[in-house]
GROMACS .gro file of C-alpha atoms in nm:
model
  430
    1MET     CA    1  -2.785  -2.502  -3.242
    2THR     CA    2  -2.438  -2.361  -3.129
    3GLN     CA    3  -2.482  -2.098  -2.848
    4SER     CA    4  -2.279  -1.748  -2.922
    5THR     CA    5  -2.023  -1.705  -2.670
    6GLY     CA    6  -2.014  -1.334  -2.737
    7PRO     CA    7  -2.184  -1.057  -2.469
    8GLU     CA    8  -2.530  -1.103  -2.412
    9PRO     CA    9  -2.733  -0.835  -2.505
   10ALA     CA   10  -3.016  -0.748  -2.251
   11LEU     CA   11  -3.307  -0.712  -2.523
   12ALA     CA   12  -3.310  -0.965  -2.794
   13ALA     CA   13  -3.371  -0.812  -3.155
   14GLY     CA   14  -3.685  -0.738  -3.248
   15GLU     CA   15  -3.802  -0.752  -2.881
   16ASP     CA   16  -4.053  -0.450  -2.792
   17PRO     CA   17  -3.844  -0.269  -2.538
   18ARG     CA   18  -4.185  -0.139  -2.365
   19ARG     CA   19  -4.322  -0.462  -2.340
   20TYR     CA   20  -4.007  -0.612  -2.166
   21ALA     CA   21  -3.979  -0.350  -1.961
   22GLN     CA   22  -4.321  -0.409  -1.794
   23ILE     CA   23  -4.209  -0.777  -1.785
   24LEU     CA   24  -3.882  -0.666  -1.578
   25THR     CA   25  -4.104  -0.450  -1.344
   26ALA     CA   26  -4.312  -0.744  -1.267
   27VAL     CA   27  -3.982  -0.963  -1.189
   28TYR     CA   28  -3.811  -0.694  -1.012
   29ASP     CA   29  -4.103  -0.611  -0.772
   30ALA     CA   30  -4.167  -0.951  -0.701
   31THR     CA   31  -3.791  -1.025  -0.624
   32MET     CA   32  -3.745  -0.745  -0.405
   33ASN     CA   33  -4.105  -0.797  -0.235
   34GLY     CA   34  -4.039  -1.161  -0.187
   35GLY     CA   35  -4.297  -1.296  -0.372
   36LYS     CA   36  -4.376  -1.514  -0.686
   37SER     CA   37  -4.211  -1.417  -0.979
   38PRO     CA   38  -4.354  -1.451  -1.328
   39ALA     CA   39  -4.006  -1.510  -1.484
   40ARG     CA   40  -3.652  -1.552  -1.360
   41PRO     CA   41  -3.407  -1.243  -1.475
   42ARG     CA   42  -3.094  -1.334  -1.657
   43GLU     CA   43  -2.842  -1.492  -1.514
   44VAL     CA   44  -2.577  -1.192  -1.433
   45VAL     CA   45  -2.858  -0.974  -1.318
   46GLY     CA   46  -3.008  -1.263  -1.097
   47ASP     CA   47  -2.641  -1.294  -0.939
   48SER     CA   48  -2.619  -0.927  -0.887
   49TRP     CA   49  -2.925  -0.872  -0.732
   50ARG     CA   50  -2.841  -1.164  -0.488
   51ARG     CA   51  -2.496  -1.015  -0.408
   52LEU     CA   52  -2.658  -0.679  -0.337
   53GLN     CA   53  -2.935  -0.861  -0.122
   54THR     CA   54  -2.652  -1.017   0.070
   55LEU     CA   55  -2.481  -0.693   0.131
   56GLY     CA   56  -2.825  -0.543   0.242
   57ILE     CA   57  -2.816  -0.256  -0.029
   58ASP     CA   58  -3.176  -0.075  -0.007
   59PRO     CA   59  -3.314  -0.113  -0.370
   60GLU     CA   60  -3.472   0.230  -0.310
   61LEU     CA   61  -3.163   0.443  -0.184
   62GLY     CA   62  -2.842   0.226  -0.305
   63ASN     CA   63  -2.587   0.319  -0.053
   64PRO     CA   64  -2.635   0.690   0.045
   65ALA     CA   65  -2.302   0.723   0.230
   66GLU     CA   66  -2.094   0.693  -0.091
   67THR     CA   67  -1.975   1.051  -0.168
   68GLN     CA   68  -1.792   1.220  -0.482
   69MET     CA   69  -1.408   1.275  -0.463
   70ASP     CA   70  -1.296   1.639  -0.505
   71VAL     CA   71  -1.127   1.783  -0.806
   72SER     CA   72  -0.778   1.745  -0.710
   73ASP     CA   73  -0.812   1.367  -0.607
   74LEU     CA   74  -1.036   1.299  -0.912
   75GLU     CA   75  -0.731   1.427  -1.181
   76HIS     CA   76  -0.485   1.230  -0.954
   77SER     CA   77  -0.726   0.911  -1.021
   78ARG     CA   78  -0.757   0.984  -1.352
   79ARG     CA   79  -0.340   1.001  -1.413
   80GLU     CA   80  -0.291   0.660  -1.201
   81SER     CA   81  -0.557   0.501  -1.371
   82GLY     CA   82  -0.386   0.374  -1.660
   83LEU     CA   83  -0.647   0.444  -1.899
   84PHE     CA   84  -0.543   0.833  -1.965
   85ASP     CA   85  -0.358   0.752  -2.275
   86ILE     CA   86  -0.625   0.553  -2.457
   87LEU     CA   87  -0.905   0.811  -2.400
   88ASP     CA   88  -0.908   0.925  -2.725
   89ASP     CA   89  -0.929   0.622  -2.857
   90LEU     CA   90  -1.225   0.524  -2.654
   91ALA     CA   91  -1.409   0.856  -2.774
   92ARG     CA   92  -1.358   0.793  -3.135
   93GLY     CA   93  -1.432   0.411  -3.089
   94LEU     CA   94  -1.797   0.516  -2.940
   95GLU     CA   95  -1.852   0.830  -3.127
   96SER     CA   96  -2.113   0.707  -3.342
   97VAL     CA   97  -2.349   0.566  -3.054
   98VAL     CA   98  -2.279   0.922  -2.846
   99GLN     CA   99  -2.321   1.174  -3.139
  100ASP     CA  100  -2.660   1.175  -3.176
  101GLY     CA  101  -2.728   1.319  -2.835
  102ASP     CA  102  -2.943   1.044  -2.629
  103ASN     CA  103  -2.648   0.854  -2.493
  104ILE     CA  104  -2.348   0.964  -2.280
  105LEU     CA  105  -1.976   0.805  -2.318
  106VAL     CA  106  -1.832   0.683  -1.964
  107VAL     CA  107  -1.510   0.555  -1.844
  108ALA     CA  108  -1.450   0.435  -1.491
  109ASP     CA  109  -1.152   0.344  -1.285
  110ARG     CA  110  -1.106  -0.011  -1.142
  111ASN     CA  111  -1.304   0.084  -0.830
  112GLY     CA  112  -1.603   0.214  -1.035
  113ARG     CA  113  -1.517   0.579  -1.014
  114VAL     CA  114  -1.641   0.781  -1.277
  115LEU     CA  115  -1.326   0.936  -1.422
  116TRP     CA  116  -1.471   1.119  -1.749
  117ARG     CA  117  -1.802   1.117  -1.922
  118SER     CA  118  -1.905   1.290  -2.262
  119GLY     CA  119  -2.210   1.373  -2.430
  120SER     CA  120  -2.517   1.604  -2.494
  121THR     CA  121  -2.594   1.865  -2.229
  122SER     CA  122  -2.961   1.695  -2.206
  123VAL     CA  123  -2.865   1.396  -2.149
  124LEU     CA  124  -2.552   1.494  -1.904
  125ASP     CA  125  -2.851   1.696  -1.725
  126ARG     CA  126  -3.061   1.362  -1.688
  127ALA     CA  127  -2.750   1.193  -1.565
  128ASP     CA  128  -2.668   1.438  -1.302
  129GLY     CA  129  -2.996   1.387  -1.160
  130LEU     CA  130  -2.883   1.068  -1.050
  131GLY     CA  131  -2.573   1.125  -0.931
  132PHE     CA  132  -2.379   1.015  -1.228
  133VAL     CA  133  -2.121   1.260  -1.248
  134GLU     CA  134  -1.762   1.252  -1.281
  135GLY     CA  135  -1.613   1.151  -0.928
  136ALA     CA  136  -1.892   0.959  -0.840
  137ASN     CA  137  -1.864   0.611  -0.717
  138TRP     CA  138  -2.011   0.366  -0.961
  139ALA     CA  139  -1.934   0.020  -0.813
  140GLU     CA  140  -2.213  -0.207  -0.740
  141ASP     CA  141  -2.222  -0.227  -0.397
  142SER     CA  142  -2.261   0.161  -0.416
  143VAL     CA  143  -2.551   0.200  -0.663
  144GLY     CA  144  -2.668  -0.160  -0.744
  145THR     CA  145  -2.674  -0.348  -1.058
  146ASN     CA  146  -2.532  -0.142  -1.325
  147ALA     CA  147  -2.321  -0.206  -1.647
  148ILE     CA  148  -2.006  -0.048  -1.504
  149GLY     CA  149  -2.014  -0.166  -1.169
  150THR     CA  150  -2.162  -0.525  -1.272
  151ALA     CA  151  -1.896  -0.551  -1.569
  152LEU     CA  152  -1.616  -0.472  -1.313
  153VAL     CA  153  -1.758  -0.784  -1.043
  154SER     CA  154  -1.841  -1.000  -1.343
  155ARG     CA  155  -1.526  -0.928  -1.549
  156ARG     CA  156  -1.745  -0.929  -1.857
  157ALA     CA  157  -1.928  -0.697  -2.081
  158VAL     CA  158  -2.294  -0.634  -1.958
  159GLN     CA  159  -2.581  -0.492  -2.090
  160ILE     CA  160  -2.839  -0.380  -1.824
  161PHE     CA  161  -3.217  -0.273  -1.925
  162SER     CA  162  -3.435  -0.081  -1.713
  163ALA     CA  163  -3.580  -0.287  -1.430
  164GLU     CA  164  -3.269  -0.508  -1.453
  165HIS     CA  165  -3.122  -0.203  -1.211
  166TYR     CA  166  -3.096  -0.290  -0.865
  167VAL     CA  167  -3.195   0.057  -0.764
  168ARG     CA  168  -3.555   0.154  -0.841
  169SER     CA  169  -3.467   0.511  -0.942
  170HIS     CA  170  -3.216   0.382  -1.237
  171HIS     CA  171  -3.524   0.182  -1.423
  172SER     CA  172  -3.577   0.432  -1.643
  173TRP     CA  173  -3.184   0.400  -1.779
  174THR     CA  174  -3.022   0.160  -1.998
  175CYS     CA  175  -2.653   0.103  -2.011
  176ALA     CA  176  -2.375  -0.127  -2.165
  177GLY     CA  177  -2.038  -0.142  -2.007
  178ALA     CA  178  -1.721  -0.346  -2.069
  179PRO     CA  179  -1.418  -0.395  -1.824
  180ILE     CA  180  -1.077  -0.292  -1.984
  181ARG     CA  181  -0.789  -0.494  -1.871
  182ASP     CA  182  -0.420  -0.416  -1.879
  183PRO     CA  183  -0.282  -0.657  -2.131
  184ARG     CA  184   0.059  -0.721  -1.929
  185THR     CA  185  -0.095  -0.851  -1.605
  186GLY     CA  186  -0.469  -0.913  -1.695
  187GLN     CA  187  -0.595  -0.707  -1.418
  188VAL     CA  188  -0.895  -0.473  -1.478
  189LEU     CA  189  -0.791  -0.120  -1.516
  190GLY     CA  190  -1.129   0.000  -1.507
  191ALA     CA  191  -1.448  -0.013  -1.755
  192ILE     CA  192  -1.618   0.178  -2.050
  193ASP     CA  193  -1.987   0.210  -2.051
  194VAL     CA  194  -2.263   0.383  -2.264
  195SER     CA  195  -2.578   0.510  -2.102
  196GLY     CA  196  -2.886   0.645  -2.183
  197PRO     CA  197  -3.250   0.671  -2.142
  198ALA     CA  198  -3.430   0.299  -2.148
  199LYS     CA  199  -3.580   0.371  -2.495
  200THR     CA  200  -3.250   0.404  -2.649
  201VAL     CA  201  -3.162   0.029  -2.578
  202HIS     CA  202  -3.034  -0.152  -2.871
  203PRO     CA  203  -2.882  -0.517  -2.853
  204THR     CA  204  -2.583  -0.449  -3.076
  205THR     CA  205  -2.471  -0.159  -2.820
  206ILE     CA  206  -2.289  -0.441  -2.581
  207ALA     CA  207  -2.104  -0.593  -2.870
  208LEU     CA  208  -1.945  -0.247  -3.000
  209VAL     CA  209  -1.847  -0.139  -2.646
  210ASP     CA  210  -1.708  -0.451  -2.591
  211ALA     CA  211  -1.518  -0.450  -2.914
  212VAL     CA  212  -1.358  -0.100  -2.809
  213ALA     CA  213  -1.231  -0.200  -2.520
  214ARG     CA  214  -1.055  -0.506  -2.667
  215LEU     CA  215  -0.910  -0.237  -2.898
  216ALA     CA  216  -0.825  -0.034  -2.648
  217GLU     CA  217  -0.622  -0.317  -2.478
  218SER     CA  218  -0.436  -0.349  -2.789
  219GLN     CA  219  -0.356   0.001  -2.799
  220LEU     CA  220  -0.232  -0.024  -2.443
  221ARG     CA  221  -0.005  -0.334  -2.534
  222GLU     CA  222   0.128  -0.118  -2.832
  223LEU     CA  223   0.221   0.202  -2.605
  224HIS     CA  224   0.363  -0.078  -2.359
  225ARG     CA  225   0.597  -0.188  -2.606
  226SER     CA  226   0.704   0.148  -2.780
  227THR     CA  227   0.788   0.282  -2.438
  228LEU     CA  228   1.033  -0.048  -2.367
  229ASP     CA  229   1.168   0.018  -2.717
  230ARG     CA  230   1.237   0.346  -2.650
  231LEU     CA  231   1.394   0.294  -2.308
  232ARG     CA  232   1.604   0.010  -2.474
  233SER     CA  233   1.730   0.220  -2.740
  234VAL     CA  234   1.866   0.475  -2.467
  235ALA     CA  235   1.996   0.219  -2.204
  236ALA     CA  236   2.147  -0.085  -2.476
  237PRO     CA  237   2.472   0.114  -2.542
  238MET     CA  238   2.504   0.189  -2.132
  239LEU     CA  239   2.453  -0.151  -2.049
  240ALA     CA  240   2.722  -0.283  -2.300
  241ARG     CA  241   2.968  -0.025  -2.159
  242LEU     CA  242   2.929  -0.106  -1.816
  243GLN     CA  243   3.036  -0.460  -1.868
  244SER     CA  244   2.830  -0.540  -1.503
  245PRO     CA  245   2.519  -0.650  -1.423
  246ALA     CA  246   2.222  -0.431  -1.485
  247LEU     CA  247   1.884  -0.378  -1.573
  248ALA     CA  248   1.701  -0.092  -1.775
  249VAL     CA  249   1.318  -0.081  -1.646
  250ASP     CA  250   1.026   0.163  -1.720
  251ALA     CA  251   0.881   0.330  -1.421
  252ASN     CA  252   0.641   0.049  -1.315
  253GLY     CA  253   0.951  -0.228  -1.329
  254TRP     CA  254   0.900  -0.403  -1.685
  255VAL     CA  255   1.249  -0.478  -1.788
  256ALA     CA  256   1.356  -0.327  -2.118
  257ALA     CA  257   1.724  -0.456  -2.153
  258VAL     CA  258   1.950  -0.684  -1.913
  259GLU     CA  259   2.331  -0.713  -1.901
  260SER     CA  260   2.475  -1.020  -1.713
  261VAL     CA  261   2.113  -1.066  -1.515
  262ALA     CA  262   1.877  -1.333  -1.544
  263LEU     CA  263   1.606  -1.257  -1.802
  264ARG     CA  264   1.300  -1.144  -1.636
  265ASN     CA  265   0.967  -0.977  -1.717
  266ARG     CA  266   0.933  -0.714  -1.454
  267ILE     CA  267   1.069  -0.628  -1.127
  268LEU     CA  268   0.896  -0.537  -0.799
  269LEU     CA  269   1.045  -0.155  -0.764
  270PRO     CA  270   1.007  -0.003  -0.400
  271GLU     CA  271   0.787   0.284  -0.331
  272ASP     CA  272   0.899   0.663  -0.381
  273LEU     CA  273   1.184   0.557  -0.554
  274ALA     CA  274   1.429   0.798  -0.610
  275THR     CA  275   1.817   0.804  -0.717
  276GLY     CA  276   2.024   0.591  -0.442
  277ARG     CA  277   2.055   0.261  -0.321
  278PHE     CA  278   1.766   0.032  -0.253
  279TRP     CA  279   1.724  -0.329  -0.156
  280LEU     CA  280   1.495  -0.523  -0.417
  281PRO     CA  281   1.350  -0.861  -0.308
  282THR     CA  282   1.506  -1.057  -0.600
  283LEU     CA  283   1.812  -0.869  -0.664
  284GLY     CA  284   1.938  -0.773  -0.318
  285VAL     CA  285   2.090  -0.416  -0.255
  286CYS     CA  286   2.100  -0.224  -0.604
  287ASP     CA  287   2.204   0.130  -0.707
  288PHE     CA  288   1.926   0.294  -0.924
  289GLU     CA  289   2.010   0.538  -1.160
  290PRO     CA  290   1.719   0.768  -1.361
  291LEU     CA  291   1.686   0.697  -1.760
  292PRO     CA  292   1.425   0.902  -1.988
  293GLY     CA  293   1.138   0.721  -1.895
  294GLY     CA  294   1.271   0.455  -1.657
  295TRP     CA  295   1.550   0.350  -1.437
  296LEU     CA  296   1.904   0.192  -1.471
  297VAL     CA  297   1.957  -0.047  -1.198
  298ARG     CA  298   2.236  -0.221  -1.070
  299PRO     CA  299   2.297  -0.518  -0.830
  300THR     CA  300   2.592  -0.414  -0.612
  301SER     CA  301   2.828  -0.693  -0.539
  302PRO     CA  302   2.915  -0.764  -0.134
  303ALA     CA  303   3.271  -0.609  -0.170
  304ASP     CA  304   3.078  -0.241  -0.233
  305SER     CA  305   2.764  -0.289  -0.013
  306SER     CA  306   2.881  -0.046   0.229
  307VAL     CA  307   2.923   0.208  -0.018
  308THR     CA  308   2.613   0.451  -0.014
  309ASP     CA  309   2.730   0.734  -0.292
  310ILE     CA  310   2.678   0.606  -0.656
  311GLY     CA  311   2.807   0.933  -0.775
  312SER     CA  312   2.638   1.284  -0.825
  313THR     CA  313   2.400   1.289  -1.113
  314ARG     CA  314   2.436   1.626  -1.330
  315ILE     CA  315   2.166   1.785  -1.495
  316ARG     CA  316   2.205   2.056  -1.778
  317ILE     CA  317   1.928   2.237  -1.891
  318ASP     CA  318   1.972   2.410  -2.247
  319LEU     CA  319   1.752   2.708  -2.309
  320ARG     CA  320   1.949   2.907  -2.573
  321ASN     CA  321   1.747   2.746  -2.894
  322SER     CA  322   1.420   2.850  -2.829
  323GLN     CA  323   1.328   2.596  -3.098
  324LYS     CA  324   1.477   2.283  -2.951
  325PRO     CA  325   1.551   2.318  -2.550
  326ARG     CA  326   1.716   2.019  -2.427
  327ILE     CA  327   1.786   1.863  -2.077
  328GLU     CA  328   2.096   1.650  -2.065
  329VAL     CA  329   2.152   1.405  -1.769
  330ARG     CA  330   2.501   1.270  -1.690
  331SER     CA  331   2.585   1.011  -1.459
  332GLU     CA  332   2.867   0.780  -1.400
  333VAL     CA  333   2.700   0.509  -1.621
  334GLY     CA  334   2.642   0.745  -1.896
  335GLU     CA  335   2.449   1.002  -2.071
  336TRP     CA  336   2.108   1.098  -2.241
  337THR     CA  337   1.907   1.417  -2.399
  338HIS     CA  338   1.571   1.476  -2.392
  339GLU     CA  339   1.383   1.755  -2.587
  340PRO     CA  340   1.099   1.911  -2.388
  341THR     CA  341   0.763   2.070  -2.489
  342PRO     CA  342   0.760   2.459  -2.459
  343ARG     CA  343   0.560   2.404  -2.134
  344HIS     CA  344   0.777   2.115  -2.006
  345ALA     CA  345   1.074   2.379  -2.083
  346GLU     CA  346   0.908   2.658  -1.865
  347ILE     CA  347   0.876   2.416  -1.587
  348LEU     CA  348   1.236   2.292  -1.628
  349TYR     CA  349   1.374   2.627  -1.601
  350LEU     CA  350   1.168   2.728  -1.305
  351LEU     CA  351   1.242   2.401  -1.095
  352ALA     CA  352   1.619   2.504  -1.185
  353ILE     CA  353   1.592   2.810  -1.044
  354HIS     CA  354   1.363   2.718  -0.741
  355ARG     CA  355   1.551   2.445  -0.583
  356GLN     CA  356   1.371   2.415  -0.298
  357GLY     CA  357   1.073   2.344  -0.487
  358ARG     CA  358   0.728   2.456  -0.610
  359THR     CA  359   0.414   2.352  -0.491
  360ALA     CA  360   0.159   2.280  -0.752
  361SER     CA  361  -0.039   2.631  -0.692
  362GLN     CA  362   0.299   2.823  -0.699
  363MET     CA  363   0.387   2.678  -1.009
  364ALA     CA  364   0.042   2.740  -1.116
  365ALA     CA  365   0.102   3.112  -1.043
  366ASP     CA  366   0.442   3.099  -1.214
  367LEU     CA  367   0.260   2.930  -1.535
  368PHE     CA  368  -0.077   3.127  -1.553
  369GLY     CA  369  -0.068   3.373  -1.313
  370ASP     CA  370  -0.371   3.175  -1.156
  371ASP     CA  371  -0.298   2.959  -0.818
  372GLY     CA  372  -0.641   2.827  -0.878
  373ARG     CA  373  -0.533   2.597  -1.175
  374ALA     CA  374  -0.313   2.358  -0.978
  375ILE     CA  375  -0.476   2.081  -1.142
  376THR     CA  376  -0.364   2.162  -1.466
  377VAL     CA  377  -0.006   2.191  -1.350
  378ARG     CA  378  -0.037   1.831  -1.185
  379ALA     CA  379  -0.124   1.713  -1.520
  380GLU     CA  380   0.158   1.840  -1.688
  381MET     CA  381   0.400   1.715  -1.431
  382SER     CA  382   0.271   1.374  -1.459
  383ARG     CA  383   0.335   1.388  -1.814
  384LEU     CA  384   0.699   1.538  -1.785
  385ARG     CA  385   0.772   1.285  -1.493
  386LYS     CA  386   0.697   0.986  -1.733
  387HIS     CA  387   0.993   1.103  -1.931
  388LEU     CA  388   1.207   1.236  -1.653
  389ALA     CA  389   1.178   0.952  -1.388
  390GLY     CA  390   1.399   1.024  -1.092
  391ILE     CA  391   1.471   1.335  -1.192
  392ILE     CA  392   1.212   1.539  -1.073
  393SER     CA  393   1.019   1.430  -0.695
  394THR     CA  394   0.723   1.575  -0.559
  395GLN     CA  395   0.552   1.726  -0.276
  396PRO     CA  396   0.663   1.991  -0.358
  397TYR     CA  397   0.792   1.949  -0.722
  398ARG     CA  398   1.149   1.996  -0.732
  399LEU     CA  399   1.464   1.867  -0.947
  400ASP     CA  400   1.645   1.578  -0.744
  401GLU     CA  401   1.856   1.723  -0.429
  402SER     CA  402   2.158   1.556  -0.487
  403ALA     CA  403   2.213   1.628  -0.888
  404THR     CA  404   2.434   1.939  -0.983
  405VAL     CA  405   2.181   2.150  -1.210
  406GLU     CA  406   2.325   2.415  -1.464
  407VAL     CA  407   2.076   2.661  -1.659
  408ILE     CA  408   2.210   2.793  -1.996
  409THR     CA  409   2.015   3.059  -2.099
  410PRO     CA  410   2.056   3.294  -2.381
  411SER     CA  411   2.301   3.563  -2.352
  412ASP     CA  412   2.001   3.827  -2.399
  413MET     CA  413   1.778   3.735  -2.130
  414SER     CA  414   1.489   3.886  -2.305
  415ARG     CA  415   1.536   3.582  -2.579
  416LEU     CA  416   1.456   3.347  -2.284
  417LEU     CA  417   1.165   3.135  -2.422
  418PRO     CA  418   1.062   3.381  -2.641
  419HIS     CA  419   0.702   3.213  -2.752
  420SER     CA  420   0.631   3.162  -2.351
  421SER     CA  421   0.348   3.407  -2.212
  422ALA     CA  422   0.424   3.266  -1.839
  423PRO     CA  423   0.420   3.527  -1.547
  424ALA     CA  424   0.746   3.405  -1.412
  425ILE     CA  425   0.927   3.351  -1.752
  426CYS     CA  426   0.846   3.711  -1.839
  427VAL     CA  427   0.973   3.817  -1.543
  428ALA     CA  428   1.265   3.662  -1.578
  429ARG     CA  429   1.352   3.854  -1.920
  430LEU     CA  430   1.335   4.164  -1.747
   0.00000   0.00000   0.00000
């Protein structure tokens, strides 16, 4: 008989969950107490238990030293996880499992931190009792064997039922989780999980969770391709005009187009990249110019290696047409335009009139009249910087200090962004 190569469910079809839970409890008690076990745990579970015993994790407590991250760190982790853009796809794919109210959907980052969760109030309240909340560390070495942490360690979809959990307080739960990989690198970005009371266990849940994870990876691959295509459409004419070595890369260094440079998939970008001159391991000293969604990278020749000024970038923010605000960026290598959303148009105007920059709290007060909404600002700035990499810097948020900035407003200032209710915009109209 040929064995299935798909994810292994914790419970065989037709198995009585209550009877199987009793067997697992006997196996668990014997294993944790060093007694003779009536059966062996499944391989993925046994491997996990041995790892945790080697680490000295207490099966009664887990790792009590672990703490939740604060709200601002949580929001930052969400934006940097690589999973934000596929969150809606994950939710839609598992809606049928969560909508009955017995299960919750959880998305965690590569370290096992819970980034998002959704479900009915009753099951979320039960999860709160276990500390299964947003920002909590659900890595295996923190809370023991579980579908998130064990999926991340084993790099495979797993289902954990009842006493297969290493920490005793989790035995009333079942969970199914699968890792999500970056299709470009194969590295694990995080995990998706469906959890609920042990009575809700079903052998098909793990297959569904694994299938949704694979579909999410396909969506990430398509998003990456679309991003590079958009960047290529802007950069290709510029590279053709330059007629000198150059590359167009996205914010992560993935190459969209090249001119007179050996073809490669990706280059390693320096941290805190900005307009200017930087050294790269494979290309040497390079000049960097911002592009919409990426960078123009130009290796320098020995003859001009002492030159530090690559020309001033000119930024023009045109707010005359309230229906189609535009930002135009010009440099010595060419120009490009971007049409911001209404919210991003507000932000660009505020950054233009506050060249020294605005903190997240200051921007929150400008936009919402509430400096406590800094998290919302950070989320919007993250979206905006995806389009304007190199144009907007952080800490505080500000337009490139070396750029020349021009703001074109309506001749009648009362018509400035007329649909905006942002307090700072309302004041500017007076």
